[in-house]
């Protein structure tokens, strides 16, 4: 990892206290993002710590083209990928083929491939309204955490980090076809979970 | 043979990740035209896709220039 001391960076930060404050303010959100990916508190704390240190160290290279928080967030993404690569080298990621149970699909469809009555998707309303709802995000987090590890990992690489399925295949060394199957399952699980946990509460 | 809802959700998911083939688009459109539940599901998958984008945008400070940050060309539509 990077050097542990950044005397120059410390000086710069002292000159720009607001950025330091912004960094501190964004920390909880960085942490919850890292948790969603790494699914381990200690690892998430470490990744965020490293990203924040790197942000301080590279403060001068922040070009101001994007928001500062977004820039820090970009650094965190690389750190998370580093951790995942490291885990993979250590053989600590389970092979992705394990979760071939089709529970998510079985529960929502009848044998003939039609929706089960209880699982028929309902309207969630206008996306912009949905995104404004704090409750939606709480349930979203909870549903992400409820996903099986590997399913969550692939989903978050795709939808939260915005990697293409091709890139995900390269990262995780899986076939693209497998990736699509996992994403399909993840989306079905998430939609069912969100509908249960969120919609039922807003429209009693 | 007519595609059933389960198969339709597979295509709805796939279309968030890659461009569907002509054949796939056609059979999905046909199914959606006849199935209200699947139309909702299609909206939900799209919303989930946008939620990820949103999650990231929320970290920004309002300058909407958060694209092209880290991950290369094939980000989102």
PDB file of N, CA and C in Angstrom, chain A residues 22 26 29 33 65-67 69-70 73 77-78 105 109 112-113 115 120-124 127-128 131 136-137 158-165 167 180 183-184 187-188 191 194-195, chain B residues 4-7 9-10 13-14 16-18 35-38 40-41 44-45 47-56 58-61 63 65-66 68-72 74-76:
ATOM      1  N   UNK A  22     -15.372  18.076   4.536  1.00  0.00           N
ATOM      2  CA  UNK A  22     -16.224  17.350   3.586  1.00  0.00           C
ATOM      3  C   UNK A  22     -15.869  15.872   3.567  1.00  0.00           C
ATOM      4  N   UNK A  26     -18.485  12.803   4.452  1.00  0.00           N
ATOM      5  CA  UNK A  26     -18.900  11.795   3.489  1.00  0.00           C
ATOM      6  C   UNK A  26     -18.552  10.375   3.966  1.00  0.00           C
ATOM      7  N   UNK A  29     -21.212   7.567   4.376  1.00  0.00           N
ATOM      8  CA  UNK A  29     -21.759   7.043   3.121  1.00  0.00           C
ATOM      9  C   UNK A  29     -20.742   6.170   2.396  1.00  0.00           C
ATOM     10  N   UNK A  33     -21.319   2.174   1.564  1.00  0.00           N
ATOM     11  CA  UNK A  33     -21.065   1.657   0.222  1.00  0.00           C
ATOM     12  C   UNK A  33     -20.061   0.500   0.268  1.00  0.00           C
ATOM     13  N   UNK A  65     -13.033  18.864 -11.617  1.00  0.00           N
ATOM     14  CA  UNK A  65     -13.977  18.678 -12.719  1.00  0.00           C
ATOM     15  C   UNK A  65     -15.245  18.004 -12.224  1.00  0.00           C
ATOM     16  N   UNK A  66     -15.083  17.089 -11.288  1.00  0.00           N
ATOM     17  CA  UNK A  66     -16.263  16.474 -10.676  1.00  0.00           C
ATOM     18  C   UNK A  66     -16.346  16.984  -9.247  1.00  0.00           C
ATOM     19  N   UNK A  67     -17.421  16.626  -8.572  1.00  0.00           N
ATOM     20  CA  UNK A  67     -17.527  17.008  -7.171  1.00  0.00           C
ATOM     21  C   UNK A  67     -16.440  16.323  -6.358  1.00  0.00           C
ATOM     22  N   UNK A  69     -16.619  14.931  -3.424  1.00  0.00           N
ATOM     23  CA  UNK A  69     -17.102  13.672  -2.860  1.00  0.00           C
ATOM     24  C   UNK A  69     -17.074  12.554  -3.905  1.00  0.00           C
ATOM     25  N   UNK A  70     -17.465  12.901  -5.120  1.00  0.00           N
ATOM     26  CA  UNK A  70     -17.467  11.907  -6.191  1.00  0.00           C
ATOM     27  C   UNK A  70     -16.049  11.429  -6.488  1.00  0.00           C
ATOM     28  N   UNK A  73     -15.021   9.126  -3.798  1.00  0.00           N
ATOM     29  CA  UNK A  73     -15.775   7.904  -4.030  1.00  0.00           C
ATOM     30  C   UNK A  73     -15.117   7.052  -5.119  1.00  0.00           C
ATOM     31  N   UNK A  77     -13.719   3.162  -4.902  1.00  0.00           N
ATOM     32  CA  UNK A  77     -14.037   2.052  -5.805  1.00  0.00           C
ATOM     33  C   UNK A  77     -12.795   1.230  -6.136  1.00  0.00           C
ATOM     34  N   UNK A  78     -11.696   1.933  -6.425  1.00  0.00           N
ATOM     35  CA  UNK A  78     -10.467   1.199  -6.724  1.00  0.00           C
ATOM     36  C   UNK A  78      -9.992   0.396  -5.525  1.00  0.00           C
ATOM     37  N   UNK A 105     -36.209 -17.492  -8.139  1.00  0.00           N
ATOM     38  CA  UNK A 105     -37.050 -17.676  -9.309  1.00  0.00           C
ATOM     39  C   UNK A 105     -38.218 -18.592  -8.974  1.00  0.00           C
ATOM     40  N   UNK A 109     -42.454 -17.704  -9.502  1.00  0.00           N
ATOM     41  CA  UNK A 109     -43.149 -18.187 -10.689  1.00  0.00           C
ATOM     42  C   UNK A 109     -43.819 -19.536 -10.463  1.00  0.00           C
ATOM     43  N   UNK A 112     -45.573 -23.246 -14.802  1.00  0.00           N
ATOM     44  CA  UNK A 112     -45.752 -22.922 -16.218  1.00  0.00           C
ATOM     45  C   UNK A 112     -45.080 -21.609 -16.607  1.00  0.00           C
ATOM     46  N   UNK A 113     -44.338 -20.998 -15.655  1.00  0.00           N
ATOM     47  CA  UNK A 113     -43.594 -19.801 -16.005  1.00  0.00           C
ATOM     48  C   UNK A 113     -44.351 -18.495 -15.826  1.00  0.00           C
ATOM     49  N   UNK A 115     -46.302 -15.613 -13.341  1.00  0.00           N
ATOM     50  CA  UNK A 115     -46.101 -15.110 -11.977  1.00  0.00           C
ATOM     51  C   UNK A 115     -46.995 -15.858 -10.988  1.00  0.00           C
ATOM     52  N   UNK A 120     -46.853 -11.217  -8.089  1.00  0.00           N
ATOM     53  CA  UNK A 120     -47.067 -10.337  -9.244  1.00  0.00           C
ATOM     54  C   UNK A 120     -46.588  -8.914  -8.955  1.00  0.00           C
ATOM     55  N   UNK A 121     -45.683  -8.415  -9.799  1.00  0.00           N
ATOM     56  CA  UNK A 121     -45.131  -7.079  -9.537  1.00  0.00           C
ATOM     57  C   UNK A 121     -46.215  -6.005  -9.543  1.00  0.00           C
ATOM     58  N   UNK A 122     -46.124  -5.094  -8.588  1.00  0.00           N
ATOM     59  CA  UNK A 122     -47.056  -3.972  -8.507  1.00  0.00           C
ATOM     60  C   UNK A 122     -46.328  -2.689  -8.893  1.00  0.00           C
ATOM     61  N   UNK A 123     -47.089  -1.647  -9.071  1.00  0.00           N
ATOM     62  CA  UNK A 123     -46.462  -0.380  -9.436  1.00  0.00           C
ATOM     63  C   UNK A 123     -45.735   0.236  -8.246  1.00  0.00           C
ATOM     64  N   UNK A 124     -44.544   0.762  -8.489  1.00  0.00           N
ATOM     65  CA  UNK A 124     -43.794   1.442  -7.435  1.00  0.00           C
ATOM     66  C   UNK A 124     -43.954   2.956  -7.538  1.00  0.00           C
ATOM     67  N   UNK A 127     -40.362   6.941 -10.499  1.00  0.00           N
ATOM     68  CA  UNK A 127     -39.001   6.723  -9.989  1.00  0.00           C
ATOM     69  C   UNK A 127     -38.465   7.902  -9.166  1.00  0.00           C
ATOM     70  N   UNK A 128     -38.737   9.129  -9.615  1.00  0.00           N
ATOM     71  CA  UNK A 128     -38.177  10.266  -8.881  1.00  0.00           C
ATOM     72  C   UNK A 128     -38.737  10.367  -7.461  1.00  0.00           C
ATOM     73  N   UNK A 131     -37.074   7.635  -5.362  1.00  0.00           N
ATOM     74  CA  UNK A 131     -35.710   7.949  -4.943  1.00  0.00           C
ATOM     75  C   UNK A 131     -35.667   8.989  -3.834  1.00  0.00           C
ATOM     76  N   UNK A 136     -37.212   4.063   1.189  1.00  0.00           N
ATOM     77  CA  UNK A 136     -36.807   3.214   0.069  1.00  0.00           C
ATOM     78  C   UNK A 136     -35.340   2.822   0.202  1.00  0.00           C
ATOM     79  N   UNK A 137     -34.506   3.808   0.534  1.00  0.00           N
ATOM     80  CA  UNK A 137     -33.070   3.523   0.609  1.00  0.00           C
ATOM     81  C   UNK A 137     -32.729   2.622   1.785  1.00  0.00           C
ATOM     82  N   UNK A 158     -21.921  -4.484 -10.892  1.00  0.00           N
ATOM     83  CA  UNK A 158     -22.633  -4.035 -12.084  1.00  0.00           C
ATOM     84  C   UNK A 158     -23.387  -2.728 -11.851  1.00  0.00           C
ATOM     85  N   UNK A 159     -24.215  -2.703 -10.802  1.00  0.00           N
ATOM     86  CA  UNK A 159     -25.150  -1.591 -10.658  1.00  0.00           C
ATOM     87  C   UNK A 159     -24.655  -0.464  -9.767  1.00  0.00           C
ATOM     88  N   UNK A 160     -23.827  -0.767  -8.801  1.00  0.00           N
ATOM     89  CA  UNK A 160     -23.339   0.319  -7.953  1.00  0.00           C
ATOM     90  C   UNK A 160     -22.001   0.852  -8.447  1.00  0.00           C
ATOM     91  N   UNK A 161     -21.177  -0.032  -9.008  1.00  0.00           N
ATOM     92  CA  UNK A 161     -19.904   0.454  -9.538  1.00  0.00           C
ATOM     93  C   UNK A 161     -19.978   0.739 -11.021  1.00  0.00           C
ATOM     94  N   UNK A 162     -20.986   0.201 -11.664  1.00  0.00           N
ATOM     95  CA  UNK A 162     -21.146   0.484 -13.083  1.00  0.00           C
ATOM     96  C   UNK A 162     -20.159  -0.238 -13.994  1.00  0.00           C
ATOM     97  N   UNK A 163     -19.582  -1.356 -13.530  1.00  0.00           N
ATOM     98  CA  UNK A 163     -18.750  -2.151 -14.441  1.00  0.00           C
ATOM     99  C   UNK A 163     -19.656  -2.844 -15.463  1.00  0.00           C
ATOM    100  N   UNK A 164     -19.099  -3.092 -16.653  1.00  0.00           N
ATOM    101  CA  UNK A 164     -19.855  -3.885 -17.628  1.00  0.00           C
ATOM    102  C   UNK A 164     -19.747  -5.352 -17.243  1.00  0.00           C
ATOM    103  N   UNK A 165     -20.663  -6.170 -17.771  1.00  0.00           N
ATOM    104  CA  UNK A 165     -20.572  -7.592 -17.430  1.00  0.00           C
ATOM    105  C   UNK A 165     -19.252  -8.180 -17.938  1.00  0.00           C
ATOM    106  N   UNK A 167     -16.374  -6.657 -17.951  1.00  0.00           N
ATOM    107  CA  UNK A 167     -15.360  -6.327 -16.944  1.00  0.00           C
ATOM    108  C   UNK A 167     -15.512  -7.195 -15.696  1.00  0.00           C
ATOM    109  N   UNK A 180     -24.791 -13.024 -16.309  1.00  0.00           N
ATOM    110  CA  UNK A 180     -26.168 -12.611 -16.628  1.00  0.00           C
ATOM    111  C   UNK A 180     -27.188 -13.392 -15.808  1.00  0.00           C
ATOM    112  N   UNK A 183     -27.146 -11.958 -12.319  1.00  0.00           N
ATOM    113  CA  UNK A 183     -27.798 -10.644 -12.271  1.00  0.00           C
ATOM    114  C   UNK A 183     -29.319 -10.769 -12.358  1.00  0.00           C
ATOM    115  N   UNK A 184     -29.775 -11.683 -13.193  1.00  0.00           N
ATOM    116  CA  UNK A 184     -31.210 -11.923 -13.312  1.00  0.00           C
ATOM    117  C   UNK A 184     -31.778 -12.331 -11.959  1.00  0.00           C
ATOM    118  N   UNK A 187     -31.755  -9.412  -9.444  1.00  0.00           N
ATOM    119  CA  UNK A 187     -32.820  -8.421  -9.672  1.00  0.00           C
ATOM    120  C   UNK A 187     -34.179  -8.962  -9.235  1.00  0.00           C
ATOM    121  N   UNK A 188     -34.406 -10.222  -9.492  1.00  0.00           N
ATOM    122  CA  UNK A 188     -35.681 -10.807  -9.051  1.00  0.00           C
ATOM    123  C   UNK A 188     -35.780 -10.812  -7.526  1.00  0.00           C
ATOM    124  N   UNK A 191     -36.221  -7.115  -6.311  1.00  0.00           N
ATOM    125  CA  UNK A 191     -37.541  -6.523  -6.569  1.00  0.00           C
ATOM    126  C   UNK A 191     -38.580  -7.102  -5.611  1.00  0.00           C
ATOM    127  N   UNK A 194     -37.833  -5.617  -2.072  1.00  0.00           N
ATOM    128  CA  UNK A 194     -38.232  -4.216  -1.990  1.00  0.00           C
ATOM    129  C   UNK A 194     -39.750  -4.076  -1.926  1.00  0.00           C
ATOM    130  N   UNK A 195     -40.400  -4.875  -2.730  1.00  0.00           N
ATOM    131  CA  UNK A 195     -41.846  -4.766  -2.780  1.00  0.00           C
ATOM    132  C   UNK A 195     -42.466  -5.169  -1.443  1.00  0.00           C
TER     133      UNK A 195
ATOM    134  N   UNK B   4     -43.069 -17.192 -21.701  1.00  0.00           N
ATOM    135  CA  UNK B   4     -43.799 -16.964 -20.458  1.00  0.00           C
ATOM    136  C   UNK B   4     -43.112 -15.869 -19.637  1.00  0.00           C
ATOM    137  N   UNK B   5     -43.766 -15.464 -18.566  1.00  0.00           N
ATOM    138  CA  UNK B   5     -43.268 -14.352 -17.749  1.00  0.00           C
ATOM    139  C   UNK B   5     -41.824 -14.583 -17.276  1.00  0.00           C
ATOM    140  N   UNK B   6     -41.555 -15.801 -16.853  1.00  0.00           N
ATOM    141  CA  UNK B   6     -40.212 -16.082 -16.330  1.00  0.00           C
ATOM    142  C   UNK B   6     -39.136 -15.806 -17.382  1.00  0.00           C
ATOM    143  N   UNK B   7     -39.389 -16.275 -18.584  1.00  0.00           N
ATOM    144  CA  UNK B   7     -38.457 -16.018 -19.674  1.00  0.00           C
ATOM    145  C   UNK B   7     -38.383 -14.541 -20.017  1.00  0.00           C
ATOM    146  N   UNK B   9     -38.705 -12.074 -17.902  1.00  0.00           N
ATOM    147  CA  UNK B   9     -37.883 -11.353 -16.920  1.00  0.00           C
ATOM    148  C   UNK B   9     -36.387 -11.559 -17.205  1.00  0.00           C
ATOM    149  N   UNK B  10     -36.069 -12.711 -17.794  1.00  0.00           N
ATOM    150  CA  UNK B  10     -34.667 -12.949 -18.153  1.00  0.00           C
ATOM    151  C   UNK B  10     -34.208 -11.901 -19.177  1.00  0.00           C
ATOM    152  N   UNK B  13     -33.904  -8.402 -17.627  1.00  0.00           N
ATOM    153  CA  UNK B  13     -32.660  -8.259 -16.882  1.00  0.00           C
ATOM    154  C   UNK B  13     -31.496  -8.076 -17.859  1.00  0.00           C
ATOM    155  N   UNK B  14     -31.482  -8.930 -18.867  1.00  0.00           N
ATOM    156  CA  UNK B  14     -30.405  -8.908 -19.859  1.00  0.00           C
ATOM    157  C   UNK B  14     -30.282  -7.546 -20.532  1.00  0.00           C
ATOM    158  N   UNK B  16     -30.621  -4.731 -19.353  1.00  0.00           N
ATOM    159  CA  UNK B  16     -29.904  -3.755 -18.534  1.00  0.00           C
ATOM    160  C   UNK B  16     -28.386  -3.917 -18.686  1.00  0.00           C
ATOM    161  N   UNK B  17     -27.976  -5.037 -19.251  1.00  0.00           N
ATOM    162  CA  UNK B  17     -26.547  -5.356 -19.293  1.00  0.00           C
ATOM    163  C   UNK B  17     -25.953  -5.394 -20.688  1.00  0.00           C
ATOM    164  N   UNK B  18     -26.767  -5.717 -21.665  1.00  0.00           N
ATOM    165  CA  UNK B  18     -26.268  -5.694 -23.036  1.00  0.00           C
ATOM    166  C   UNK B  18     -27.427  -5.399 -23.983  1.00  0.00           C
ATOM    167  N   UNK B  35     -48.860  -8.273 -21.088  1.00  0.00           N
ATOM    168  CA  UNK B  35     -48.725  -8.673 -19.675  1.00  0.00           C
ATOM    169  C   UNK B  35     -48.408  -7.477 -18.787  1.00  0.00           C
ATOM    170  N   UNK B  36     -49.394  -7.042 -18.034  1.00  0.00           N
ATOM    171  CA  UNK B  36     -49.235  -5.883 -17.156  1.00  0.00           C
ATOM    172  C   UNK B  36     -48.233  -6.120 -16.033  1.00  0.00           C
ATOM    173  N   UNK B  37     -48.249  -7.316 -15.460  1.00  0.00           N
ATOM    174  CA  UNK B  37     -47.326  -7.619 -14.362  1.00  0.00           C
ATOM    175  C   UNK B  37     -45.878  -7.512 -14.847  1.00  0.00           C
ATOM    176  N   UNK B  38     -45.628  -8.013 -16.049  1.00  0.00           N
ATOM    177  CA  UNK B  38     -44.269  -7.945 -16.578  1.00  0.00           C
ATOM    178  C   UNK B  38     -43.867  -6.510 -16.924  1.00  0.00           C
ATOM    179  N   UNK B  40     -44.715  -3.972 -15.187  1.00  0.00           N
ATOM    180  CA  UNK B  40     -44.276  -3.434 -13.893  1.00  0.00           C
ATOM    181  C   UNK B  40     -42.873  -3.927 -13.554  1.00  0.00           C
ATOM    182  N   UNK B  41     -42.646  -5.210 -13.784  1.00  0.00           N
ATOM    183  CA  UNK B  41     -41.337  -5.783 -13.474  1.00  0.00           C
ATOM    184  C   UNK B  41     -40.241  -5.096 -14.290  1.00  0.00           C
ATOM    185  N   UNK B  44     -39.463  -1.928 -12.760  1.00  0.00           N
ATOM    186  CA  UNK B  44     -38.713  -2.123 -11.509  1.00  0.00           C
ATOM    187  C   UNK B  44     -37.231  -2.410 -11.777  1.00  0.00           C
ATOM    188  N   UNK B  45     -36.951  -3.244 -12.766  1.00  0.00           N
ATOM    189  CA  UNK B  45     -35.548  -3.530 -13.103  1.00  0.00           C
ATOM    190  C   UNK B  45     -34.836  -2.254 -13.553  1.00  0.00           C
ATOM    191  N   UNK B  47     -35.675   0.732 -12.681  1.00  0.00           N
ATOM    192  CA  UNK B  47     -35.524   1.570 -11.493  1.00  0.00           C
ATOM    193  C   UNK B  47     -34.334   1.112 -10.643  1.00  0.00           C
ATOM    194  N   UNK B  48     -34.158  -0.203 -10.518  1.00  0.00           N
ATOM    195  CA  UNK B  48     -33.009  -0.724  -9.767  1.00  0.00           C
ATOM    196  C   UNK B  48     -31.699  -0.274 -10.426  1.00  0.00           C
ATOM    197  N   UNK B  49     -31.703  -0.304 -11.743  1.00  0.00           N
ATOM    198  CA  UNK B  49     -30.527   0.133 -12.489  1.00  0.00           C
ATOM    199  C   UNK B  49     -30.229   1.608 -12.194  1.00  0.00           C
ATOM    200  N   UNK B  50     -31.294   2.407 -12.222  1.00  0.00           N
ATOM    201  CA  UNK B  50     -31.112   3.836 -11.948  1.00  0.00           C
ATOM    202  C   UNK B  50     -30.772   4.099 -10.489  1.00  0.00           C
ATOM    203  N   UNK B  51     -31.216   3.202  -9.617  1.00  0.00           N
ATOM    204  CA  UNK B  51     -30.934   3.380  -8.187  1.00  0.00           C
ATOM    205  C   UNK B  51     -29.425   3.358  -7.927  1.00  0.00           C
ATOM    206  N   UNK B  52     -28.735   2.477  -8.641  1.00  0.00           N
ATOM    207  CA  UNK B  52     -27.287   2.404  -8.486  1.00  0.00           C
ATOM    208  C   UNK B  52     -26.620   3.703  -8.898  1.00  0.00           C
ATOM    209  N   UNK B  53     -27.092   4.227 -10.005  1.00  0.00           N
ATOM    210  CA  UNK B  53     -26.602   5.497 -10.516  1.00  0.00           C
ATOM    211  C   UNK B  53     -26.830   6.596  -9.481  1.00  0.00           C
ATOM    212  N   UNK B  54     -28.019   6.570  -8.924  1.00  0.00           N
ATOM    213  CA  UNK B  54     -28.468   7.559  -7.971  1.00  0.00           C
ATOM    214  C   UNK B  54     -27.605   7.519  -6.710  1.00  0.00           C
ATOM    215  N   UNK B  55     -27.382   6.308  -6.260  1.00  0.00           N
ATOM    216  CA  UNK B  55     -26.575   6.061  -5.072  1.00  0.00           C
ATOM    217  C   UNK B  55     -25.255   6.811  -5.196  1.00  0.00           C
ATOM    218  N   UNK B  56     -24.690   6.711  -6.386  1.00  0.00           N
ATOM    219  CA  UNK B  56     -23.411   7.344  -6.643  1.00  0.00           C
ATOM    220  C   UNK B  56     -23.555   8.854  -6.777  1.00  0.00           C
ATOM    221  N   UNK B  58     -25.647  10.740  -5.448  1.00  0.00           N
ATOM    222  CA  UNK B  58     -25.908  11.340  -4.145  1.00  0.00           C
ATOM    223  C   UNK B  58     -24.636  11.713  -3.406  1.00  0.00           C
ATOM    224  N   UNK B  59     -23.569  11.035  -3.746  1.00  0.00           N
ATOM    225  CA  UNK B  59     -22.310  11.357  -3.089  1.00  0.00           C
ATOM    226  C   UNK B  59     -21.738  12.673  -3.597  1.00  0.00           C
ATOM    227  N   UNK B  60     -22.103  12.999  -4.837  1.00  0.00           N
ATOM    228  CA  UNK B  60     -21.584  14.229  -5.423  1.00  0.00           C
ATOM    229  C   UNK B  60     -22.192  15.433  -4.738  1.00  0.00           C
ATOM    230  N   UNK B  61     -21.660  16.597  -5.077  1.00  0.00           N
ATOM    231  CA  UNK B  61     -22.166  17.777  -4.375  1.00  0.00           C
ATOM    232  C   UNK B  61     -23.010  18.647  -5.292  1.00  0.00           C
ATOM    233  N   UNK B  63     -22.702  19.230  -8.546  1.00  0.00           N
ATOM    234  CA  UNK B  63     -22.138  19.369  -9.888  1.00  0.00           C
ATOM    235  C   UNK B  63     -22.442  18.061 -10.586  1.00  0.00           C
ATOM    236  N   UNK B  65     -21.450  16.485 -12.854  1.00  0.00           N
ATOM    237  CA  UNK B  65     -20.408  15.979 -13.742  1.00  0.00           C
ATOM    238  C   UNK B  65     -19.722  14.783 -13.103  1.00  0.00           C
ATOM    239  N   UNK B  66     -20.492  13.784 -12.725  1.00  0.00           N
ATOM    240  CA  UNK B  66     -19.872  12.673 -12.002  1.00  0.00           C
ATOM    241  C   UNK B  66     -19.578  11.485 -12.894  1.00  0.00           C
ATOM    242  N   UNK B  68     -17.825   9.378 -16.124  1.00  0.00           N
ATOM    243  CA  UNK B  68     -16.449   9.214 -16.603  1.00  0.00           C
ATOM    244  C   UNK B  68     -15.447   9.176 -15.463  1.00  0.00           C
ATOM    245  N   UNK B  69     -15.892   8.871 -14.255  1.00  0.00           N
ATOM    246  CA  UNK B  69     -14.976   8.907 -13.131  1.00  0.00           C
ATOM    247  C   UNK B  69     -13.966   7.785 -13.217  1.00  0.00           C
ATOM    248  N   UNK B  70     -14.415   6.566 -13.001  1.00  0.00           N
ATOM    249  CA  UNK B  70     -13.402   5.535 -12.794  1.00  0.00           C
ATOM    250  C   UNK B  70     -13.473   4.382 -13.775  1.00  0.00           C
ATOM    251  N   UNK B  71     -14.610   4.122 -14.325  1.00  0.00           N
ATOM    252  CA  UNK B  71     -14.785   2.761 -14.794  1.00  0.00           C
ATOM    253  C   UNK B  71     -14.939   2.564 -16.293  1.00  0.00           C
ATOM    254  N   UNK B  72     -14.565   3.529 -17.056  1.00  0.00           N
ATOM    255  CA  UNK B  72     -14.505   3.246 -18.481  1.00  0.00           C
ATOM    256  C   UNK B  72     -15.806   3.498 -19.217  1.00  0.00           C
ATOM    257  N   UNK B  74     -18.327   1.687 -20.886  1.00  0.00           N
ATOM    258  CA  UNK B  74     -19.641   1.070 -20.812  1.00  0.00           C
ATOM    259  C   UNK B  74     -20.270   1.263 -19.437  1.00  0.00           C
ATOM    260  N   UNK B  75     -20.504   2.505 -19.106  1.00  0.00           N
ATOM    261  CA  UNK B  75     -21.175   2.701 -17.816  1.00  0.00           C
ATOM    262  C   UNK B  75     -22.674   2.532 -17.973  1.00  0.00           C
ATOM    263  N   UNK B  76     -23.373   3.617 -18.122  1.00  0.00           N
ATOM    264  CA  UNK B  76     -24.818   3.479 -18.212  1.00  0.00           C
ATOM    265  C   UNK B  76     -25.297   4.214 -19.432  1.00  0.00           C
TER     266      UNK B  76
END
